[in-house]
Amino acid sequence: ATRSLATMRVVTPQIAWHGKLPIFSCDFNPSTGILATAGADKEVKLWRVAARDDAQVAEVTHVEDLTNHTASVNTARFSPDGKRLATCGDHGEIIVWHDASSRWQPRQSLRGHGEDVLAVDWSRTNADALASCSVDNTTITWNVDSGRSSHRFDSHSHYAQGVAYDPRGEYLVDASADKSCRVYRLSRAGASRRPRQ
């Protein structure tokens, strides 16, 4: 037997509240469904996304502005439990926000990169582990609870543009404009044993 496919008309909402400047990143909170967008206007904006009763149109409602950055915000990433948000941007800024009931508040400012920070990623196995990468060619792992870096990887010859923990917490990978990705095996303390190209 063949199934008939239902056709649904969908209207795509558009978010254009970043001062008509580029939006560089977006991420959904895995617990609440709140959407974060980050852009060249130095702000992170939070949105509630919900379907209307007719289920054909999504409604996007502005919830909050996070305004502590002093330059473009390049990436916004919620922690796996949805209780924290890491944002990074130009001038080496990394801010970790926490959900303080009705408003998100800055909890930590992480300093260690000498240039613009392009990406961040949370570990799925260690709630306090965050990684960041930068145009200073380095990737840094952080203990967010203490606010200190735990390891600096400096094996790239050009910008480090992307970073990701593997879901089991055994490896960290970063990607670079030098046309390579480096895979680092992590020890239990989060330090590198050796990079692989």
PDB file of C-alpha atoms in Angstrom:
ATOM      1  CA  ALA A   1       0.000   0.000   0.000  1.00  0.00           C
ATOM      2  CA  THR A   2       1.230   3.485  -0.749  1.00  0.00           C
ATOM      3  CA  ARG A   3       0.962   6.363   1.680  1.00  0.00           C
ATOM      4  CA  SER A   4      -0.297   9.728   0.543  1.00  0.00           C
ATOM      5  CA  LEU A   5       1.928  12.625   1.543  1.00  0.00           C
ATOM      6  CA  ALA A   6       0.283  15.548   3.277  1.00  0.00           C
ATOM      7  CA  THR A   7       1.268  18.957   1.989  1.00  0.00           C
ATOM      8  CA  MET A   8       1.677  21.795   4.445  1.00  0.00           C
ATOM      9  CA  ARG A   9       2.123  25.449   3.617  1.00  0.00           C
ATOM     10  CA  VAL A  10       4.854  26.928   5.770  1.00  0.00           C
ATOM     11  CA  VAL A  11       5.668  30.572   6.200  1.00  0.00           C
ATOM     12  CA  THR A  12       9.304  31.107   7.142  1.00  0.00           C
ATOM     13  CA  PRO A  13       9.797  33.755   9.811  1.00  0.00           C
ATOM     14  CA  GLN A  14      12.754  36.077   9.379  1.00  0.00           C
ATOM     15  CA  ILE A  15      14.918  37.473  12.144  1.00  0.00           C
ATOM     16  CA  ALA A  16      16.403  40.830  11.151  1.00  0.00           C
ATOM     17  CA  TRP A  17      16.877  42.572  14.481  1.00  0.00           C
ATOM     18  CA  HIS A  18      20.655  42.715  14.552  1.00  0.00           C
ATOM     19  CA  GLY A  19      20.743  46.267  13.226  1.00  0.00           C
ATOM     20  CA  LYS A  20      20.681  45.003   9.621  1.00  0.00           C
ATOM     21  CA  LEU A  21      24.184  43.609  10.256  1.00  0.00           C
ATOM     22  CA  PRO A  22      25.288  40.014   9.636  1.00  0.00           C
ATOM     23  CA  ILE A  23      24.132  37.256  11.979  1.00  0.00           C
ATOM     24  CA  PHE A  24      27.046  34.865  12.534  1.00  0.00           C
ATOM     25  CA  SER A  25      25.607  32.140  14.760  1.00  0.00           C
ATOM     26  CA  CYS A  26      22.426  30.558  16.081  1.00  0.00           C
ATOM     27  CA  ASP A  27      21.717  27.780  18.569  1.00  0.00           C
ATOM     28  CA  PHE A  28      18.700  26.271  20.336  1.00  0.00           C
ATOM     29  CA  ASN A  29      18.645  25.662  24.073  1.00  0.00           C
ATOM     30  CA  PRO A  30      18.221  21.865  24.418  1.00  0.00           C
ATOM     31  CA  SER A  31      16.066  22.241  27.559  1.00  0.00           C
ATOM     32  CA  THR A  32      13.797  25.203  26.833  1.00  0.00           C
ATOM     33  CA  GLY A  33      13.869  25.547  23.043  1.00  0.00           C
ATOM     34  CA  ILE A  34      14.913  29.210  23.320  1.00  0.00           C
ATOM     35  CA  LEU A  35      16.851  30.322  20.234  1.00  0.00           C
ATOM     36  CA  ALA A  36      20.013  32.434  20.533  1.00  0.00           C
ATOM     37  CA  THR A  37      21.351  34.503  17.631  1.00  0.00           C
ATOM     38  CA  ALA A  38      24.685  36.332  17.626  1.00  0.00           C
ATOM     39  CA  GLY A  39      25.851  39.035  15.272  1.00  0.00           C
ATOM     40  CA  ALA A  40      28.037  41.898  14.190  1.00  0.00           C
ATOM     41  CA  ASP A  41      25.971  44.355  16.265  1.00  0.00           C
ATOM     42  CA  LYS A  42      27.838  43.124  19.414  1.00  0.00           C
ATOM     43  CA  GLU A  43      24.684  41.495  20.783  1.00  0.00           C
ATOM     44  CA  VAL A  44      23.215  38.089  21.481  1.00  0.00           C
ATOM     45  CA  LYS A  45      19.442  37.970  21.146  1.00  0.00           C
ATOM     46  CA  LEU A  46      17.170  35.328  22.643  1.00  0.00           C
ATOM     47  CA  TRP A  47      13.922  34.255  20.959  1.00  0.00           C
ATOM     48  CA  ARG A  48      10.968  32.026  21.708  1.00  0.00           C
ATOM     49  CA  VAL A  49       9.906  29.951  18.695  1.00  0.00           C
ATOM     50  CA  ALA A  50       6.431  28.382  18.758  1.00  0.00           C
ATOM     51  CA  ALA A  51       3.883  27.104  16.270  1.00  0.00           C
ATOM     52  CA  ARG A  52       0.592  28.920  15.909  1.00  0.00           C
ATOM     53  CA  ASP A  53      -2.628  27.008  16.481  1.00  0.00           C
ATOM     54  CA  ASP A  54      -2.981  26.264  12.774  1.00  0.00           C
ATOM     55  CA  ALA A  55       0.587  24.790  12.879  1.00  0.00           C
ATOM     56  CA  GLN A  56       1.418  26.347   9.521  1.00  0.00           C
ATOM     57  CA  VAL A  57       3.294  29.391  10.736  1.00  0.00           C
ATOM     58  CA  ALA A  58       5.984  29.630  13.391  1.00  0.00           C
ATOM     59  CA  GLU A  59       5.856  32.609  15.711  1.00  0.00           C
ATOM     60  CA  VAL A  60       9.163  34.094  16.814  1.00  0.00           C
ATOM     61  CA  THR A  61       9.033  36.340  19.883  1.00  0.00           C
ATOM     62  CA  HIS A  62      11.974  38.408  21.113  1.00  0.00           C
ATOM     63  CA  VAL A  63      12.779  37.525  24.733  1.00  0.00           C
ATOM     64  CA  GLU A  64      16.015  39.224  25.768  1.00  0.00           C
ATOM     65  CA  ASP A  65      19.199  41.028  24.635  1.00  0.00           C
ATOM     66  CA  LEU A  66      22.616  40.059  26.027  1.00  0.00           C
ATOM     67  CA  THR A  67      24.827  43.107  25.563  1.00  0.00           C
ATOM     68  CA  ASN A  68      28.154  42.641  27.408  1.00  0.00           C
ATOM     69  CA  HIS A  69      30.296  42.123  24.290  1.00  0.00           C
ATOM     70  CA  THR A  70      32.320  45.088  23.001  1.00  0.00           C
ATOM     71  CA  ALA A  71      32.701  43.803  19.420  1.00  0.00           C
ATOM     72  CA  SER A  72      31.111  41.351  16.962  1.00  0.00           C
ATOM     73  CA  VAL A  73      29.806  38.129  18.514  1.00  0.00           C
ATOM     74  CA  ASN A  74      30.921  35.201  16.354  1.00  0.00           C
ATOM     75  CA  THR A  75      29.362  32.170  18.080  1.00  0.00           C
ATOM     76  CA  ALA A  76      26.729  31.369  20.706  1.00  0.00           C
ATOM     77  CA  ARG A  77      26.435  27.840  22.146  1.00  0.00           C
ATOM     78  CA  PHE A  78      24.176  26.544  24.913  1.00  0.00           C
ATOM     79  CA  SER A  79      25.580  23.960  27.312  1.00  0.00           C
ATOM     80  CA  PRO A  80      24.143  20.432  26.966  1.00  0.00           C
ATOM     81  CA  ASP A  81      21.978  20.933  30.081  1.00  0.00           C
ATOM     82  CA  GLY A  82      20.744  24.311  28.792  1.00  0.00           C
ATOM     83  CA  LYS A  83      21.710  26.146  31.984  1.00  0.00           C
ATOM     84  CA  ARG A  84      24.642  28.078  30.517  1.00  0.00           C
ATOM     85  CA  LEU A  85      25.409  29.901  27.296  1.00  0.00           C
ATOM     86  CA  ALA A  86      28.921  30.517  25.970  1.00  0.00           C
ATOM     87  CA  THR A  87      29.439  33.390  23.541  1.00  0.00           C
ATOM     88  CA  CYS A  88      32.653  34.446  21.850  1.00  0.00           C
ATOM     89  CA  GLY A  89      33.682  37.327  19.684  1.00  0.00           C
ATOM     90  CA  ASP A  90      36.238  39.766  18.434  1.00  0.00           C
ATOM     91  CA  HIS A  91      38.885  41.228  20.760  1.00  0.00           C
ATOM     92  CA  GLY A  92      39.410  37.775  22.324  1.00  0.00           C
ATOM     93  CA  GLU A  93      36.151  37.868  24.283  1.00  0.00           C
ATOM     94  CA  ILE A  94      34.485  34.760  25.715  1.00  0.00           C
ATOM     95  CA  ILE A  95      31.542  35.241  28.069  1.00  0.00           C
ATOM     96  CA  VAL A  96      29.753  32.443  29.913  1.00  0.00           C
ATOM     97  CA  TRP A  97      26.173  33.337  30.867  1.00  0.00           C
ATOM     98  CA  HIS A  98      23.920  31.519  33.314  1.00  0.00           C
ATOM     99  CA  ASP A  99      20.163  31.357  33.498  1.00  0.00           C
ATOM    100  CA  ALA A 100      19.282  33.386  36.589  1.00  0.00           C
ATOM    101  CA  SER A 101      15.549  32.681  36.724  1.00  0.00           C
ATOM    102  CA  SER A 102      14.000  35.403  34.583  1.00  0.00           C
ATOM    103  CA  ARG A 103      17.154  36.806  32.952  1.00  0.00           C
ATOM    104  CA  TRP A 104      20.487  35.541  31.658  1.00  0.00           C
ATOM    105  CA  GLN A 105      23.443  37.011  33.540  1.00  0.00           C
ATOM    106  CA  PRO A 106      27.184  36.998  32.726  1.00  0.00           C
ATOM    107  CA  ARG A 107      28.955  34.566  35.044  1.00  0.00           C
ATOM    108  CA  GLN A 108      32.516  34.322  33.704  1.00  0.00           C
ATOM    109  CA  SER A 109      34.733  36.209  31.307  1.00  0.00           C
ATOM    110  CA  LEU A 110      37.419  33.898  29.935  1.00  0.00           C
ATOM    111  CA  ARG A 111      40.639  35.562  28.744  1.00  0.00           C
ATOM    112  CA  GLY A 112      43.480  33.756  27.028  1.00  0.00           C
ATOM    113  CA  HIS A 113      43.282  34.388  23.289  1.00  0.00           C
ATOM    114  CA  GLY A 114      45.262  37.271  21.833  1.00  0.00           C
ATOM    115  CA  GLU A 115      42.931  37.815  18.886  1.00  0.00           C
ATOM    116  CA  ASP A 116      39.299  37.330  17.798  1.00  0.00           C
ATOM    117  CA  VAL A 117      37.656  34.115  19.024  1.00  0.00           C
ATOM    118  CA  LEU A 118      35.731  32.386  16.231  1.00  0.00           C
ATOM    119  CA  ALA A 119      34.063  29.360  17.854  1.00  0.00           C
ATOM    120  CA  VAL A 120      33.321  27.582  21.131  1.00  0.00           C
ATOM    121  CA  ASP A 121      32.015  24.124  22.011  1.00  0.00           C
ATOM    122  CA  TRP A 122      30.865  22.452  25.242  1.00  0.00           C
ATOM    123  CA  SER A 123      31.929  18.980  26.327  1.00  0.00           C
ATOM    124  CA  ARG A 124      29.007  16.574  26.615  1.00  0.00           C
ATOM    125  CA  THR A 125      30.745  14.553  29.343  1.00  0.00           C
ATOM    126  CA  ASN A 126      32.175  17.305  31.567  1.00  0.00           C
ATOM    127  CA  ALA A 127      29.733  20.092  32.436  1.00  0.00           C
ATOM    128  CA  ASP A 128      32.557  22.550  33.180  1.00  0.00           C
ATOM    129  CA  ALA A 129      34.655  21.912  30.047  1.00  0.00           C
ATOM    130  CA  LEU A 130      34.551  24.403  27.173  1.00  0.00           C
ATOM    131  CA  ALA A 131      36.841  24.722  24.144  1.00  0.00           C
ATOM    132  CA  SER A 132      37.518  27.842  22.065  1.00  0.00           C
ATOM    133  CA  CYS A 133      39.520  28.648  18.936  1.00  0.00           C
ATOM    134  CA  SER A 134      40.885  31.877  17.545  1.00  0.00           C
ATOM    135  CA  VAL A 135      42.561  33.779  14.743  1.00  0.00           C
ATOM    136  CA  ASP A 136      45.664  33.685  16.980  1.00  0.00           C
ATOM    137  CA  ASN A 137      46.016  30.091  15.598  1.00  0.00           C
ATOM    138  CA  THR A 138      45.303  28.487  18.973  1.00  0.00           C
ATOM    139  CA  THR A 139      42.617  26.341  20.575  1.00  0.00           C
ATOM    140  CA  ILE A 140      42.133  26.496  24.341  1.00  0.00           C
ATOM    141  CA  THR A 141      40.247  24.201  26.709  1.00  0.00           C
ATOM    142  CA  TRP A 142      38.737  25.816  29.796  1.00  0.00           C
ATOM    143  CA  ASN A 143      37.421  24.875  33.202  1.00  0.00           C
ATOM    144  CA  VAL A 144      34.409  27.169  33.278  1.00  0.00           C
ATOM    145  CA  ASP A 145      33.859  26.727  37.003  1.00  0.00           C
ATOM    146  CA  SER A 146      37.310  28.092  37.858  1.00  0.00           C
ATOM    147  CA  GLY A 147      37.572  30.408  34.840  1.00  0.00           C
ATOM    148  CA  ARG A 148      41.040  29.044  34.030  1.00  0.00           C
ATOM    149  CA  SER A 149      42.434  27.493  30.895  1.00  0.00           C
ATOM    150  CA  SER A 150      43.381  23.828  31.187  1.00  0.00           C
ATOM    151  CA  HIS A 151      45.321  23.424  27.931  1.00  0.00           C
ATOM    152  CA  ARG A 152      46.481  25.456  24.931  1.00  0.00           C
ATOM    153  CA  PHE A 153      46.903  23.797  21.522  1.00  0.00           C
ATOM    154  CA  ASP A 154      49.136  25.785  19.158  1.00  0.00           C
ATOM    155  CA  SER A 155      49.913  23.376  16.326  1.00  0.00           C
ATOM    156  CA  HIS A 156      48.253  25.367  13.510  1.00  0.00           C
ATOM    157  CA  SER A 157      50.028  27.794  11.197  1.00  0.00           C
ATOM    158  CA  HIS A 158      46.869  29.802  10.428  1.00  0.00           C
ATOM    159  CA  TYR A 159      43.516  30.732  12.006  1.00  0.00           C
ATOM    160  CA  ALA A 160      41.774  28.052  14.078  1.00  0.00           C
ATOM    161  CA  GLN A 161      38.192  28.402  12.858  1.00  0.00           C
ATOM    162  CA  GLY A 162      36.180  25.541  14.339  1.00  0.00           C
ATOM    163  CA  VAL A 163      36.298  23.299  17.402  1.00  0.00           C
ATOM    164  CA  ALA A 164      34.296  20.284  18.632  1.00  0.00           C
ATOM    165  CA  TYR A 165      34.363  17.711  21.415  1.00  0.00           C
ATOM    166  CA  ASP A 166      33.401  14.179  20.473  1.00  0.00           C
ATOM    167  CA  PRO A 167      30.258  12.962  22.291  1.00  0.00           C
ATOM    168  CA  ARG A 168      32.240  10.562  24.529  1.00  0.00           C
ATOM    169  CA  GLY A 169      34.740  13.187  25.630  1.00  0.00           C
ATOM    170  CA  GLU A 170      37.769  11.280  24.348  1.00  0.00           C
ATOM    171  CA  TYR A 171      38.803  13.612  21.551  1.00  0.00           C
ATOM    172  CA  LEU A 172      38.859  17.279  20.642  1.00  0.00           C
ATOM    173  CA  VAL A 173      39.132  18.372  17.019  1.00  0.00           C
ATOM    174  CA  ASP A 174      39.876  21.800  15.605  1.00  0.00           C
ATOM    175  CA  ALA A 175      39.805  23.056  12.030  1.00  0.00           C
ATOM    176  CA  SER A 176      42.095  25.673  10.558  1.00  0.00           C
ATOM    177  CA  ALA A 177      42.595  27.937   7.571  1.00  0.00           C
ATOM    178  CA  ASP A 178      45.942  26.133   7.162  1.00  0.00           C
ATOM    179  CA  LYS A 179      43.873  23.383   5.428  1.00  0.00           C
ATOM    180  CA  SER A 180      44.104  20.910   8.286  1.00  0.00           C
ATOM    181  CA  CYS A 181      42.082  19.505  11.153  1.00  0.00           C
ATOM    182  CA  ARG A 182      43.908  18.322  14.258  1.00  0.00           C
ATOM    183  CA  VAL A 183      42.463  15.576  16.439  1.00  0.00           C
ATOM    184  CA  TYR A 184      43.690  15.586  20.038  1.00  0.00           C
ATOM    185  CA  ARG A 185      43.210  12.667  22.385  1.00  0.00           C
ATOM    186  CA  LEU A 186      42.136  13.996  25.749  1.00  0.00           C
ATOM    187  CA  SER A 187      43.293  12.637  29.076  1.00  0.00           C
ATOM    188  CA  ARG A 188      40.895  12.471  31.996  1.00  0.00           C
ATOM    189  CA  ALA A 189      42.166  15.888  33.055  1.00  0.00           C
ATOM    190  CA  GLY A 190      41.344  17.291  29.603  1.00  0.00           C
ATOM    191  CA  ALA A 191      44.929  17.712  28.381  1.00  0.00           C
ATOM    192  CA  SER A 192      46.263  16.479  25.073  1.00  0.00           C
ATOM    193  CA  ARG A 193      48.184  13.266  24.713  1.00  0.00           C
ATOM    194  CA  ARG A 194      49.096  13.842  21.093  1.00  0.00           C
ATOM    195  CA  PRO A 195      47.635  15.511  17.990  1.00  0.00           C
ATOM    196  CA  ARG A 196      46.767  13.621  14.841  1.00  0.00           C
ATOM    197  CA  GLN A 197      46.420  15.249  11.460  1.00  0.00           C
TER     198      GLN A 197
END
